[in-house]
Amino acid sequence: MFRLRGILVSRRVFQLRPFSYESFIIQMNNCADEKQVFDLLERNKDTLSEKQVGCALNALQQIRMQKISLIRNSAPVKDHPQFLRLCKAAANRINSMNNDTLVNVLYIIRQFAVEAHDPVVEALVSEAWKRLKRFDINALSTFSTCLADQRLQFSPLMGEIADIVNKNLETIQDLRALSVLMVSISSLISQDFQERLVNKTEFLFDTVDSSKVNIARRVVLFLRNVKYSYFPLLEKCNQVLISNVNHLDLDSISKILSLYQSLQFHSFEFIEVAKRRLTEMVPLSDHPASFVRLFVTLGPMAGPEEKKWLKSTILLMSEELTSQQTLAVLETLENMESRNSHLIAKIASVLHKHLDNYKPVDLLKITQALIFLRFQSKEFFVKLRKLLLSHLEVSFMPSEISSLVCALCILPFPDLNDMVVSRIEEVLPQCNLKELNVFAASLLRWIQYGHMCLGTTTEKQLKLLQTLDHYGHQRLQQSNSLDLLWDEFKSLRGDWFHESLVEESVAILQSFVDEISYINVAKIASFLSRTNYLSTLLLDRIASVVVQQIEKIHPLSVFAITLPFSNLNYDPPQRDEFFGACMQCLNSYVGTLDPLKLVFLAFSFATIEYFPEDLLKKIFNIEFLAKLDSQLEILSSSLRKSVLFRFMELNRAVCLECPEFQIPWFHDRFCQQQYNKDAGIMNEAKQQIYKMLAEVLGGVNYVKASAFSPYYYRVDFECILDKRKKPLPYGGHSITLGKTSGMDWELNTQRVKASLPPGAERIAFEFLDLKAFCINLPHLKGKSAMKKRHLEILGYHVIQVPYFEWNSMTMSTKAARLDYLKERIFGEGKS
């Protein structure tokens, strides 16, 4: 009797008291959807402890993460009365929460899109700030993510987190937490702190489990944020991502490829596995948002059949696309070099409907893509021009104004009216070198159009160009740090830079010559290769740094380092040590380099007469060629053509200069295909030389224009002299001015002299324009010097006529030029 009464009493007590934490956890973990969670919360709304609040939010987060849809809609949860009650309970229990629960609650509430100004978020952030120095590394990393999500990357609070990480970096052993923190604080760190973070991350990669995809992806994101292409760490991350590609979803692959592109890190191995993974996703991508992401990511690397299917599918769903999705498709069509006029017109019609909604930078992208894709529509471009001008009237940011002006000048029939010129003039004092460069390129395009199509160049245009020059020089003179200078230098290119700023840019770089080290040597070398300016001071410093610090330089940097030496045809005093050090750096790495990199690297060496046998034998074998072919399939047509042409040039250089390697010549068919497409056009100077050569040699049948040598070098003019230096005629040869003669294919690869009469000599006559020389000195550049070398090996007597001699005052008359030609050909003056 007493036992029965005890049982009844205990039941009544259990029913009246709140659930225990353990019972709540069990039931919450068994909830399959939000409704069950909210029902359970409704039954316990008056008794929720801080632990139960955290448990409920965890359950909601787990349910959210399990949803298959790529677009998770948080609104039904965020606006539910029980969720609002849960947030209120969280706010009331803040003081009793431990550190982990506090930041976890904040993180989950933000995941459900609760605004940063909501009282519960503000209260959680304030309490976390008070406890900041007591947080462990995991709590600190989660809290930093919450702040970054609220766009507080530059806040004093994030600064305090960065300071804590800086002071405790040596003791941090959790790579996951550190990678989260690195991304969050990346906007606030110094150069020295950045180096320490990179070194610590590299150390942890080698000593702890670093196989997690999210860790690798965050490290790559950090490197992108700080604009640091640190190859050793990128390669470690890349290997993790390749090994785990089957666990990557569409969004992850898309972001990784975008990060790699920003860092100029090219991994064909990752592209190949990513392509396979993306192809598997094709049947699953039936929603416009997911299919557009697939189209954008897979399109540029897809094969012909895949591209055809992708284009036909995107055409069917084009009307369903949002404005940003349509823009993404258009940019991808540009990357794919599409010539599908029907699809381009359809996407343009969808763009037309959304045109009023695009920002200035988007309008520039649209203009560039449509012009590249050869789209023509007067109505579209008229509306686009009006929009660009209306944005320009109200815009005040230099980057926006430069984008708008650039778009206006790309449009058919560019015209910069007084308002446009006025807006440019107003903003110039605020512009950096990148923006000034954009303005200059746009202005030069406008001037060129006016000169060619209208026959006019106004004083207003020239005055504006002078103003640009002034601000460009002023910006250069304000540089007091090599790192800051590089941030602006890396975007400089084009005619304005070469004509107005290159000399001063190199002079400023020379003033920082002692700051060139293994860290920045590849950047400086890459910049010099773009300038065409021969600075022996800088090149000697680069060679010295490489020789002394080669063990600190990554093999992927070697091509950028050697490029200015080959482009500018310059041998440093330490030539043998320099190239030996570069090859030493590559030796253990050649097997893992992408074939494309090896082709360009080997050609760079060959240009300056350096032929490492081991490297060349790795390139010229069947296995390498098969791998190269597979990589060429995913390149754009323009890049594919560039790679194949460079490979042909490398093959030619090795055959001519290193016959002892016994590497066969196998580019006859390729050369015929390429040169058959190119009839060649003679410019005015060459036409003039052709006429005078005919006069000097005795008629047009004694000179051949645009001739081809064995191995397919195109020679501007060719003639043959017998042993008495008397010209020999070409049978039935004739030429129409402005076009080349028919091609005289010499398919054998014997030396030229073998087909000539005894004692005769074949002369190759080359006119060298300014592109053949360094911009500051009459110094022959690498490819022109190589061509002369190779023609001489083939048996030609090579006569090169530099433009600065042909156009000099001493040769201002026809008689003087005829005498010059006679002297160069026959070794005599006037006859």
Coordinates of C-alpha atoms in Angstrom, one line a residue, residues 29-500:
N29 CA 17.7 15.2 -30.7
N30 CA 14.8 13.0 -31.9
C31 CA 13.1 16.0 -33.6
A32 CA 13.0 15.5 -37.4
D33 CA 11.9 19.0 -38.5
E34 CA 11.3 22.5 -37.2
K35 CA 7.7 21.8 -36.3
Q36 CA 8.7 19.1 -33.8
V37 CA 11.3 21.4 -32.3
F38 CA 8.8 24.3 -31.9
D39 CA 6.2 22.0 -30.4
L40 CA 8.7 20.8 -27.8
L41 CA 9.7 24.4 -27.1
E42 CA 6.0 25.3 -26.7
R43 CA 5.6 22.7 -24.0
N44 CA 8.6 24.0 -22.1
K45 CA 8.5 27.7 -22.9
D46 CA 8.5 28.8 -19.2
T47 CA 11.3 26.5 -18.1
L48 CA 14.2 26.9 -20.6
S49 CA 17.6 27.0 -19.2
E50 CA 20.6 28.4 -21.0
K51 CA 21.7 24.9 -21.9
Q52 CA 18.3 24.0 -23.3
V53 CA 18.3 27.2 -25.4
G54 CA 21.7 26.2 -26.8
C55 CA 20.4 22.7 -27.5
A56 CA 17.3 23.9 -29.2
L57 CA 19.3 26.2 -31.5
N58 CA 21.7 23.4 -32.3
A59 CA 18.8 21.2 -33.3
L60 CA 17.4 23.9 -35.6
Q61 CA 20.8 24.4 -37.1
Q62 CA 21.3 20.6 -37.8
I63 CA 17.9 20.4 -39.5
R64 CA 18.7 23.5 -41.6
M65 CA 22.1 22.0 -42.7
Q66 CA 20.4 18.7 -43.7
K67 CA 18.1 20.4 -46.2
I68 CA 19.0 19.4 -49.7
S69 CA 18.1 22.7 -51.4
L70 CA 21.0 24.9 -52.2
I71 CA 19.0 27.9 -51.3
R72 CA 18.0 27.6 -47.7
N73 CA 15.1 29.9 -46.8
S74 CA 15.5 31.0 -43.2
A75 CA 12.4 33.3 -43.1
P76 CA 9.8 30.7 -41.9
V77 CA 12.1 29.8 -39.0
K78 CA 13.2 33.3 -38.1
D79 CA 9.7 34.6 -38.0
H80 CA 8.1 31.8 -36.1
P81 CA 6.8 32.8 -32.6
Q82 CA 8.7 30.0 -30.9
F83 CA 12.0 31.1 -32.5
L84 CA 11.4 34.7 -31.4
R85 CA 10.6 33.3 -27.9
L86 CA 13.8 31.3 -28.1
C87 CA 15.8 34.4 -28.9
K88 CA 14.2 36.2 -26.0
A89 CA 15.1 33.3 -23.7
A90 CA 18.7 33.5 -25.0
A91 CA 18.9 37.2 -24.2
N92 CA 17.6 36.5 -20.7
R93 CA 20.1 33.7 -20.0
I94 CA 23.3 35.4 -21.4
N95 CA 24.9 35.9 -18.0
S96 CA 24.6 32.2 -17.1
M97 CA 25.9 30.9 -20.4
N98 CA 29.5 29.6 -20.6
N99 CA 31.8 30.9 -23.3
D100 CA 31.2 28.1 -25.8
T101 CA 27.4 28.3 -25.5
L102 CA 27.5 32.1 -25.8
V103 CA 29.3 32.2 -29.1
N104 CA 27.5 29.2 -30.4
V105 CA 24.1 30.8 -29.8
L106 CA 25.3 34.0 -31.5
Y107 CA 26.6 32.0 -34.5
I108 CA 23.4 30.0 -35.0
I109 CA 21.1 33.0 -34.5
R110 CA 23.0 34.8 -37.2
Q111 CA 22.8 31.8 -39.5
F112 CA 19.0 32.2 -39.4
A113 CA 19.5 35.8 -40.7
V114 CA 18.6 37.6 -37.5
E115 CA 19.7 41.2 -38.2
A116 CA 22.8 42.6 -36.5
H117 CA 20.8 45.4 -34.9
D118 CA 18.4 42.9 -33.2
P119 CA 18.6 43.3 -29.4
V120 CA 19.6 39.7 -28.8
V121 CA 22.5 39.9 -31.3
E122 CA 23.7 43.2 -29.8
A123 CA 23.4 41.8 -26.3
L124 CA 25.4 38.6 -27.2
V125 CA 28.1 40.6 -29.0
S126 CA 28.4 43.0 -26.0
E127 CA 28.8 40.1 -23.5
A128 CA 31.3 38.3 -25.8
W129 CA 33.4 41.5 -26.0
K130 CA 33.6 41.6 -22.2
R131 CA 34.8 38.0 -22.1
L132 CA 37.1 38.2 -25.1
K133 CA 40.4 37.6 -23.3
R134 CA 38.9 34.5 -21.6
F135 CA 37.8 32.8 -24.8
D136 CA 39.7 29.7 -25.9
I137 CA 40.9 29.5 -29.5
N138 CA 37.6 27.7 -30.7
A139 CA 35.3 30.3 -29.1
L140 CA 37.5 33.1 -30.5
S141 CA 37.3 31.7 -34.0
T142 CA 33.5 31.3 -33.9
F143 CA 33.1 34.8 -32.5
S144 CA 35.3 36.2 -35.3
T145 CA 33.2 34.6 -37.9
C146 CA 30.1 36.2 -36.4
L147 CA 31.7 39.6 -36.5
A148 CA 32.8 39.1 -40.1
D149 CA 29.3 38.1 -41.0
Q150 CA 28.1 41.4 -39.6
R151 CA 30.7 43.2 -41.8
L152 CA 32.8 44.2 -38.8
Q153 CA 36.1 43.2 -40.3
F154 CA 37.6 46.6 -39.6
S155 CA 36.0 47.2 -36.2
P156 CA 38.1 47.8 -33.0
L157 CA 36.6 44.5 -31.7
M158 CA 38.1 42.6 -34.6
G159 CA 41.3 44.5 -34.0
E160 CA 41.4 43.1 -30.4
I161 CA 40.9 39.6 -31.7
A162 CA 43.8 40.1 -34.1
D163 CA 46.0 41.3 -31.2
I164 CA 45.1 38.2 -29.2
V165 CA 46.0 35.9 -32.1
N166 CA 49.2 37.8 -32.6
K167 CA 50.3 37.5 -29.0
N168 CA 49.3 33.8 -28.7
L169 CA 50.3 32.6 -32.2
E170 CA 53.2 30.4 -31.0
T171 CA 50.9 28.4 -28.7
I172 CA 48.1 27.8 -31.2
Q173 CA 48.0 24.2 -32.4
D174 CA 44.4 24.0 -33.8
L175 CA 44.7 24.6 -37.5
R176 CA 40.9 24.6 -38.0
A177 CA 40.4 27.4 -35.6
L178 CA 43.5 29.3 -36.8
S179 CA 42.3 29.1 -40.4
V180 CA 38.9 30.6 -39.4
L181 CA 40.7 33.4 -37.5
M182 CA 43.1 34.1 -40.4
V183 CA 40.2 34.8 -42.7
S184 CA 38.4 37.0 -40.2
I185 CA 41.3 39.2 -39.3
S186 CA 43.0 39.3 -42.8
S187 CA 42.0 42.9 -43.4
L188 CA 43.8 44.1 -40.2
I189 CA 47.2 42.4 -40.3
S190 CA 50.7 43.8 -41.0
Q191 CA 53.2 42.4 -43.4
D192 CA 55.2 40.9 -40.6
F193 CA 52.1 39.3 -38.9
Q194 CA 51.0 38.0 -42.3
E195 CA 54.4 36.2 -42.7
R196 CA 54.2 34.7 -39.2
L197 CA 50.6 33.4 -39.9
V198 CA 51.7 31.8 -43.2
N199 CA 54.8 30.2 -41.6
K200 CA 52.7 28.9 -38.7
T201 CA 50.0 27.5 -41.0
E202 CA 52.7 25.8 -43.1
F203 CA 54.2 24.3 -40.0
L204 CA 50.8 23.0 -38.7
F205 CA 50.0 21.6 -42.2
D206 CA 53.1 19.3 -41.8
T207 CA 52.6 18.4 -38.1
V208 CA 48.8 18.0 -37.5
D209 CA 45.9 16.5 -39.4
S210 CA 45.4 18.9 -42.3
S211 CA 43.2 16.7 -44.5
K212 CA 40.0 18.7 -44.0
V213 CA 38.6 20.4 -47.1
N214 CA 37.3 23.4 -45.2
I215 CA 40.7 24.1 -43.6
A216 CA 42.4 24.1 -47.1
R217 CA 39.7 26.3 -48.6
R218 CA 39.9 28.8 -45.8
V219 CA 43.7 29.0 -46.1
V220 CA 43.4 29.7 -49.8
L221 CA 40.8 32.3 -49.0
F222 CA 43.1 34.0 -46.6
L223 CA 45.9 34.1 -49.2
R224 CA 43.5 35.6 -51.6
N225 CA 42.4 38.2 -49.1
V226 CA 46.0 39.3 -48.4
K227 CA 46.9 39.0 -52.1
Y228 CA 49.8 36.6 -51.4
S229 CA 50.4 33.8 -53.8
Y230 CA 52.5 31.7 -51.5
F231 CA 53.1 28.6 -53.6
P232 CA 54.3 26.1 -50.9
L233 CA 51.1 26.6 -48.9
L234 CA 48.9 26.8 -52.0
E235 CA 50.2 23.4 -53.2
K236 CA 49.6 21.8 -49.8
C237 CA 46.0 23.1 -49.9
N238 CA 45.6 22.0 -53.5
Q239 CA 46.6 18.4 -52.7
V240 CA 44.0 18.3 -49.9
L241 CA 41.3 19.6 -52.3
I242 CA 42.3 17.2 -55.1
S243 CA 42.2 14.2 -52.6
N244 CA 38.8 15.2 -51.4
V245 CA 37.2 16.4 -54.6
N246 CA 34.4 13.9 -54.3
H247 CA 33.3 15.7 -51.1
L248 CA 33.2 19.1 -52.8
D249 CA 29.8 20.4 -53.9
L250 CA 29.2 22.8 -56.8
D251 CA 29.5 25.9 -54.7
S252 CA 32.8 24.8 -53.2
I253 CA 34.4 24.0 -56.6
S254 CA 33.2 27.3 -58.1
K255 CA 34.7 29.3 -55.2
I256 CA 38.0 27.4 -55.2
L257 CA 38.5 28.0 -58.9
S258 CA 37.7 31.6 -58.4
L259 CA 40.2 31.9 -55.6
Y260 CA 42.9 30.2 -57.7
Q261 CA 42.3 32.6 -60.6
S262 CA 42.6 35.6 -58.2
L263 CA 45.9 34.2 -56.9
Q264 CA 47.1 33.3 -60.4
F265 CA 47.7 29.8 -59.2
H266 CA 47.1 27.3 -62.0
S267 CA 46.5 23.6 -61.2
F268 CA 45.4 21.5 -64.2
E269 CA 45.3 18.5 -61.9
F270 CA 42.6 20.2 -59.8
I271 CA 40.8 21.4 -63.0
E272 CA 40.8 17.8 -64.4
V273 CA 39.3 16.3 -61.2
A274 CA 36.9 19.2 -60.8
K275 CA 35.7 18.8 -64.4
R276 CA 35.0 15.1 -63.8
R277 CA 33.1 16.0 -60.5
L278 CA 31.1 18.8 -62.2
T279 CA 30.1 16.5 -65.1
E280 CA 28.6 14.1 -62.5
M281 CA 26.5 16.9 -61.2
V282 CA 24.9 17.8 -64.5
P283 CA 21.8 15.6 -64.1
L284 CA 21.2 17.0 -60.6
S285 CA 21.2 20.7 -61.6
D286 CA 17.7 21.3 -62.7
H287 CA 17.1 24.6 -60.8
P288 CA 18.1 27.8 -62.6
A289 CA 20.3 29.0 -59.8
S290 CA 22.2 25.7 -59.5
F291 CA 22.4 25.3 -63.3
V292 CA 23.7 28.8 -63.8
R293 CA 26.4 28.1 -61.2
L294 CA 27.2 24.8 -63.1
F295 CA 27.2 26.6 -66.5
V296 CA 29.6 29.3 -65.2
T297 CA 32.0 26.8 -63.6
L298 CA 32.0 23.9 -66.1
G299 CA 31.4 25.9 -69.3
P300 CA 35.0 27.2 -69.9
M301 CA 36.6 23.8 -69.3
A302 CA 33.9 21.6 -70.9
G303 CA 34.5 19.5 -74.1
P304 CA 32.6 20.2 -77.3
E305 CA 29.6 17.9 -76.6
E306 CA 29.3 19.2 -73.0
K307 CA 29.4 22.8 -74.2
K308 CA 26.7 22.2 -76.7
W309 CA 24.4 20.6 -74.1
L310 CA 25.1 23.4 -71.6
K311 CA 24.3 26.1 -74.1
S312 CA 21.1 24.4 -75.3
T313 CA 19.9 24.0 -71.7
I314 CA 20.7 27.6 -70.7
L315 CA 18.9 28.8 -73.7
L316 CA 15.7 27.0 -72.6
M317 CA 15.8 28.5 -69.1
S318 CA 17.0 32.0 -70.1
E319 CA 13.7 33.7 -69.4
E320 CA 13.8 32.4 -65.8
L321 CA 17.2 34.0 -65.0
T322 CA 17.6 36.9 -62.6
S323 CA 19.7 39.9 -63.6
Q324 CA 22.9 38.7 -61.9
Q325 CA 22.4 35.1 -63.3
T326 CA 22.1 36.6 -66.8
L327 CA 25.3 38.6 -66.3
A328 CA 27.1 35.5 -65.1
V329 CA 26.0 33.6 -68.2
L330 CA 27.1 36.4 -70.5
E331 CA 30.6 36.6 -68.9
T332 CA 30.9 32.8 -69.2
L333 CA 30.0 33.0 -72.9
E334 CA 32.8 35.5 -73.3
N335 CA 35.2 33.1 -71.5
M336 CA 34.1 30.3 -73.7
E337 CA 34.6 32.5 -76.8
S338 CA 31.2 31.5 -77.9
R339 CA 30.0 32.3 -81.5
N340 CA 26.4 31.0 -80.9
S341 CA 24.7 34.1 -82.2
H342 CA 21.2 32.9 -81.3
L343 CA 22.1 32.3 -77.7
I344 CA 24.0 35.6 -77.4
A345 CA 21.0 37.5 -78.8
K346 CA 18.7 35.7 -76.4
I347 CA 20.9 36.5 -73.4
A348 CA 21.2 40.1 -74.6
S349 CA 17.4 40.4 -74.8
V350 CA 17.1 39.2 -71.1
L351 CA 19.9 41.7 -70.2
H352 CA 18.0 44.4 -71.9
K353 CA 15.0 43.9 -69.6
H354 CA 17.2 44.1 -66.5
L355 CA 19.6 46.8 -67.8
D356 CA 18.3 49.6 -65.4
N357 CA 19.1 47.4 -62.4
Y358 CA 22.9 47.0 -63.0
K359 CA 25.6 48.8 -61.2
P360 CA 28.3 50.7 -63.1
V361 CA 30.9 47.9 -62.8
D362 CA 28.3 45.5 -64.1
L363 CA 27.6 47.8 -67.1
L364 CA 31.3 47.7 -67.9
K365 CA 31.3 43.9 -67.8
I366 CA 28.2 43.8 -70.1
T367 CA 29.8 46.2 -72.6
Q368 CA 33.1 44.3 -72.7
A369 CA 31.4 40.9 -73.1
L370 CA 29.0 42.0 -75.9
I371 CA 31.7 43.8 -77.9
F372 CA 33.9 40.7 -77.6
L373 CA 31.1 38.4 -78.7
R374 CA 30.4 40.7 -81.7
F375 CA 26.9 41.4 -80.7
Q376 CA 25.2 44.1 -82.8
S377 CA 22.1 46.0 -81.8
K378 CA 21.7 49.7 -82.2
E379 CA 18.7 49.8 -79.8
F380 CA 20.6 48.0 -77.1
F381 CA 23.8 50.1 -77.3
V382 CA 21.8 53.4 -77.4
K383 CA 20.0 52.4 -74.2
L384 CA 23.3 51.3 -72.6
R385 CA 25.0 54.6 -73.5
K386 CA 22.2 56.6 -71.9
L387 CA 22.5 54.5 -68.7
L388 CA 26.2 54.9 -68.6
L389 CA 25.9 58.7 -69.0
S390 CA 23.2 58.9 -66.3
H391 CA 25.3 57.0 -63.9
L392 CA 28.3 59.2 -64.7
E393 CA 26.4 62.3 -63.9
V394 CA 25.8 61.3 -60.3
S395 CA 28.8 59.0 -59.5
F396 CA 31.6 60.3 -57.3
M397 CA 33.9 57.3 -56.8
P398 CA 37.0 57.2 -59.0
S399 CA 36.7 53.4 -59.6
E400 CA 33.1 53.8 -60.7
I401 CA 33.8 56.8 -63.0
S402 CA 36.8 55.0 -64.6
S403 CA 34.6 51.9 -65.3
L404 CA 31.8 54.1 -66.8
V405 CA 34.3 56.0 -69.0
C406 CA 35.9 52.8 -70.1
A407 CA 32.5 51.3 -71.1
L408 CA 31.6 54.5 -73.1
C409 CA 34.8 54.2 -75.1
I410 CA 34.4 50.5 -75.9
L411 CA 30.9 51.1 -77.3
P412 CA 30.6 51.5 -81.1
F413 CA 31.1 55.2 -82.1
P414 CA 32.7 56.4 -78.8
D415 CA 32.1 60.0 -78.0
L416 CA 33.1 61.7 -74.7
N417 CA 31.1 64.9 -74.5
D418 CA 31.9 67.9 -72.3
M419 CA 30.1 66.4 -69.3
V420 CA 32.2 63.2 -69.5
V421 CA 35.5 65.2 -69.8
S422 CA 34.5 67.4 -66.9
R423 CA 33.7 64.4 -64.6
I424 CA 37.1 62.9 -65.5
E425 CA 38.9 66.1 -64.7
E426 CA 37.1 66.5 -61.4
V427 CA 38.1 63.0 -60.1
L428 CA 41.7 62.8 -61.4
P429 CA 43.4 64.1 -58.2
Q430 CA 41.8 61.2 -56.2
C431 CA 42.8 58.5 -58.6
N432 CA 45.4 55.8 -58.1
L433 CA 47.6 54.5 -61.0
K434 CA 45.2 51.8 -61.9
E435 CA 42.3 54.2 -62.4
L436 CA 44.6 56.7 -64.2
N437 CA 45.6 53.9 -66.5
V438 CA 42.0 53.0 -67.3
F439 CA 41.2 56.7 -68.1
A440 CA 44.3 56.9 -70.3
A441 CA 43.4 53.8 -72.2
S442 CA 39.9 55.1 -72.8
L443 CA 41.1 58.5 -73.9
L444 CA 43.6 57.0 -76.3
R445 CA 40.9 54.8 -77.8
W446 CA 38.7 57.9 -78.2
I447 CA 41.5 59.8 -79.8
Q448 CA 42.3 56.9 -82.2
Y449 CA 38.6 56.7 -83.2
G450 CA 38.4 60.4 -83.8
H451 CA 41.6 60.4 -85.9
M452 CA 40.8 57.3 -88.0
C453 CA 37.0 57.8 -88.5
L454 CA 36.5 61.5 -88.2
G455 CA 40.0 62.8 -89.1
T456 CA 40.1 65.0 -86.0
T457 CA 42.0 65.3 -82.7
T458 CA 40.8 68.1 -80.5
E459 CA 42.8 70.3 -78.2
K460 CA 40.5 69.2 -75.4
Q461 CA 41.6 65.5 -75.9
L462 CA 45.3 66.4 -75.9
K463 CA 45.0 68.7 -72.9
L464 CA 43.2 65.9 -70.9
L465 CA 46.0 63.5 -71.8
Q466 CA 48.6 65.9 -70.5
T467 CA 46.7 66.2 -67.3
L468 CA 46.7 62.4 -67.0
D469 CA 50.4 62.4 -67.5
H470 CA 50.8 65.0 -64.7
Y471 CA 48.8 63.1 -62.2
G472 CA 50.5 59.8 -63.2
H473 CA 54.0 61.2 -62.5
Q474 CA 52.7 62.8 -59.3
R475 CA 51.4 59.5 -58.1
L476 CA 54.7 57.8 -58.8
Q477 CA 56.7 60.5 -57.0
Q478 CA 54.6 60.0 -53.8
S479 CA 55.7 56.3 -53.6
N480 CA 57.8 55.6 -50.4
S481 CA 57.3 51.9 -50.0
L482 CA 58.1 49.0 -52.4
D483 CA 55.1 47.0 -51.2
L484 CA 52.7 49.9 -51.7
L485 CA 54.3 50.7 -55.0
W486 CA 53.8 47.2 -56.2
D487 CA 50.0 47.3 -55.4
E488 CA 49.7 50.0 -58.0
F489 CA 52.3 48.8 -60.5
K490 CA 50.8 45.4 -61.1
S491 CA 47.8 46.9 -63.0
L492 CA 50.0 49.1 -65.2
R493 CA 50.1 48.1 -68.9
G494 CA 49.2 49.5 -72.3
D495 CA 50.4 52.4 -74.5
W496 CA 50.0 55.2 -71.9
F497 CA 52.2 53.4 -69.4
H498 CA 54.9 52.6 -72.0
E499 CA 54.9 56.1 -73.5
S500 CA 54.5 58.2 -70.4

